């Protein structure tokens, strides 16, 4: 039976053209985009394409767009063998991470890709990215999809979406997965890193939940951040989860006022997550004095999670109205390969 793939266009540089008057890059429609990829004809699968109503720069993507995209894919889930999402690179890792937590026991591939140069550009990276993303989404073993994950394919590598992060705005290698190996590497042939793939339970159904909460606040710690700024922020910002981007292995400066502030937030029912500013490595609370205090306060460790993953996981868990303790327990437990 012929395989079927759904291509979902959400916007991004890949589908942009220069506005003749202003010279600003603007998204164009999915048909014009597909017309630039004649190689699609040679793929032995039925490829259908659909566009979100208003393709956009991914800087404009919001949780409601993740919900829309997730619902769209879920509504077509039984009809297709795999999904490729064309998306702007700026927030691709956020959307991919969010979807990896919104789907449970994912049994089909959802592969995100985009490009650094528009598809009409003579040196575009879009063609290789789109065509290989499609081939990866169509990989099968014994009639079942090989990849049962949300992935980000870019510049010859497929990364787990919730392990990926954008690292460059001008290199073709725009993404990295610093704490986890690539799932697939593309050269003359596709090399699948089988042992690291998430294995779906074929006897269970795939579920989708659209609940999300936006009461998550990310705070980057830096030398010189003042007591006044932190106290004001904590007083005025309406959040349930505070994600602190700390240094190195999860350290923060020692100051009695800071410990007092964090303690107060915890007492008021907030959850606080310790996530590192480092691109690679793991949060290990307690190995330095600067993180021992966080551990003893009961602050949650994001371990080796990306910030994108920590934010979106927190949004999903908060949306499920879990108690403070349940939230902590679930956050610290691996859900879809985001932490081991
Ligand atoms: N600003 C663009 C976007 O994220 C960049 C890109 O697609 O590469 O939509």
Short mmCIF file of N, CA and C and ligand atoms in Angstrom, two decimals, residues 11-16 56-60 87-92 114-117 154 166 169 174, ligand 1:
data_model
loop_
_atom_site.label_atom_id
_atom_site.label_comp_id
_atom_site.label_asym_id
_atom_site.label_seq_id
_atom_site.Cartn_x
_atom_site.Cartn_y
_atom_site.Cartn_z
N UNK A 11 5.04 28.50 8.25
CA UNK A 11 5.72 29.78 7.99
C UNK A 11 7.22 29.65 8.15
N UNK A 12 7.89 30.76 8.47
CA UNK A 12 9.35 30.74 8.62
C UNK A 12 10.05 31.16 7.33
N UNK A 13 11.35 31.35 7.43
CA UNK A 13 12.16 31.81 6.29
C UNK A 13 11.98 30.90 5.08
N UNK A 14 11.84 29.59 5.34
CA UNK A 14 11.74 28.63 4.24
C UNK A 14 10.73 29.06 3.18
N UNK A 15 9.61 29.61 3.61
CA UNK A 15 8.57 29.96 2.66
C UNK A 15 8.42 31.47 2.47
N UNK A 16 9.50 32.19 2.67
CA UNK A 16 9.36 33.66 2.56
C UNK A 16 9.93 34.19 1.24
N UNK A 56 3.42 32.26 9.57
CA UNK A 56 4.05 33.39 10.26
C UNK A 56 5.52 33.16 10.54
N UNK A 57 6.18 34.24 10.83
CA UNK A 57 7.54 34.18 11.37
C UNK A 57 7.40 33.44 12.70
N UNK A 58 8.31 32.53 13.01
CA UNK A 58 8.10 31.73 14.22
C UNK A 58 8.27 32.55 15.50
N UNK A 59 8.77 33.76 15.38
CA UNK A 59 8.81 34.64 16.56
C UNK A 59 7.38 34.94 17.03
N UNK A 60 6.41 34.80 16.13
CA UNK A 60 5.02 35.07 16.49
C UNK A 60 4.28 33.83 16.98
N UNK A 87 8.58 25.02 9.54
CA UNK A 87 8.45 25.95 10.66
C UNK A 87 9.65 26.89 10.66
N UNK A 88 9.47 28.12 11.12
CA UNK A 88 10.60 29.03 11.28
C UNK A 88 11.59 28.45 12.28
N UNK A 89 12.85 28.81 12.11
CA UNK A 89 13.87 28.19 12.97
C UNK A 89 13.94 28.83 14.36
N UNK A 90 13.52 30.10 14.46
CA UNK A 90 13.75 30.82 15.73
C UNK A 90 13.11 30.12 16.93
N UNK A 91 11.91 29.63 16.78
CA UNK A 91 11.25 28.98 17.93
C UNK A 91 10.89 27.52 17.63
N UNK A 92 11.57 26.95 16.63
CA UNK A 92 11.25 25.56 16.26
C UNK A 92 11.44 24.59 17.43
N UNK A 114 13.02 23.44 8.48
CA UNK A 114 12.88 24.79 7.93
C UNK A 114 14.16 25.09 7.19
N UNK A 115 14.53 26.34 7.11
CA UNK A 115 15.80 26.63 6.43
C UNK A 115 16.31 28.01 6.84
N UNK A 116 17.58 28.22 6.60
CA UNK A 116 18.21 29.51 6.89
C UNK A 116 18.03 30.47 5.72
N UNK A 117 17.93 29.91 4.50
CA UNK A 117 17.70 30.75 3.31
C UNK A 117 16.37 30.35 2.69
N UNK A 154 17.76 19.12 10.53
CA UNK A 154 18.44 20.31 9.99
C UNK A 154 19.88 19.96 9.68
N UNK A 166 18.35 26.06 19.10
CA UNK A 166 18.92 26.83 17.99
C UNK A 166 20.23 27.45 18.45
N UNK A 169 22.25 31.84 13.94
CA UNK A 169 21.29 32.51 13.05
C UNK A 169 21.89 32.69 11.65
N UNK A 174 22.15 25.17 12.11
CA UNK A 174 21.44 26.11 13.00
C UNK A 174 21.08 25.48 14.34
N1 LIG B 1 12.66 34.51 11.69
C1 LIG B 1 12.55 33.26 11.00
C2 LIG B 1 11.54 32.41 11.74
O1 LIG B 1 11.87 31.85 12.76
C3 LIG B 1 13.87 32.60 10.89
C4 LIG B 1 13.90 31.28 10.15
O2 LIG B 1 12.90 30.69 9.80
O3 LIG B 1 15.01 30.78 9.93
O4 LIG B 1 10.41 32.30 11.34
#
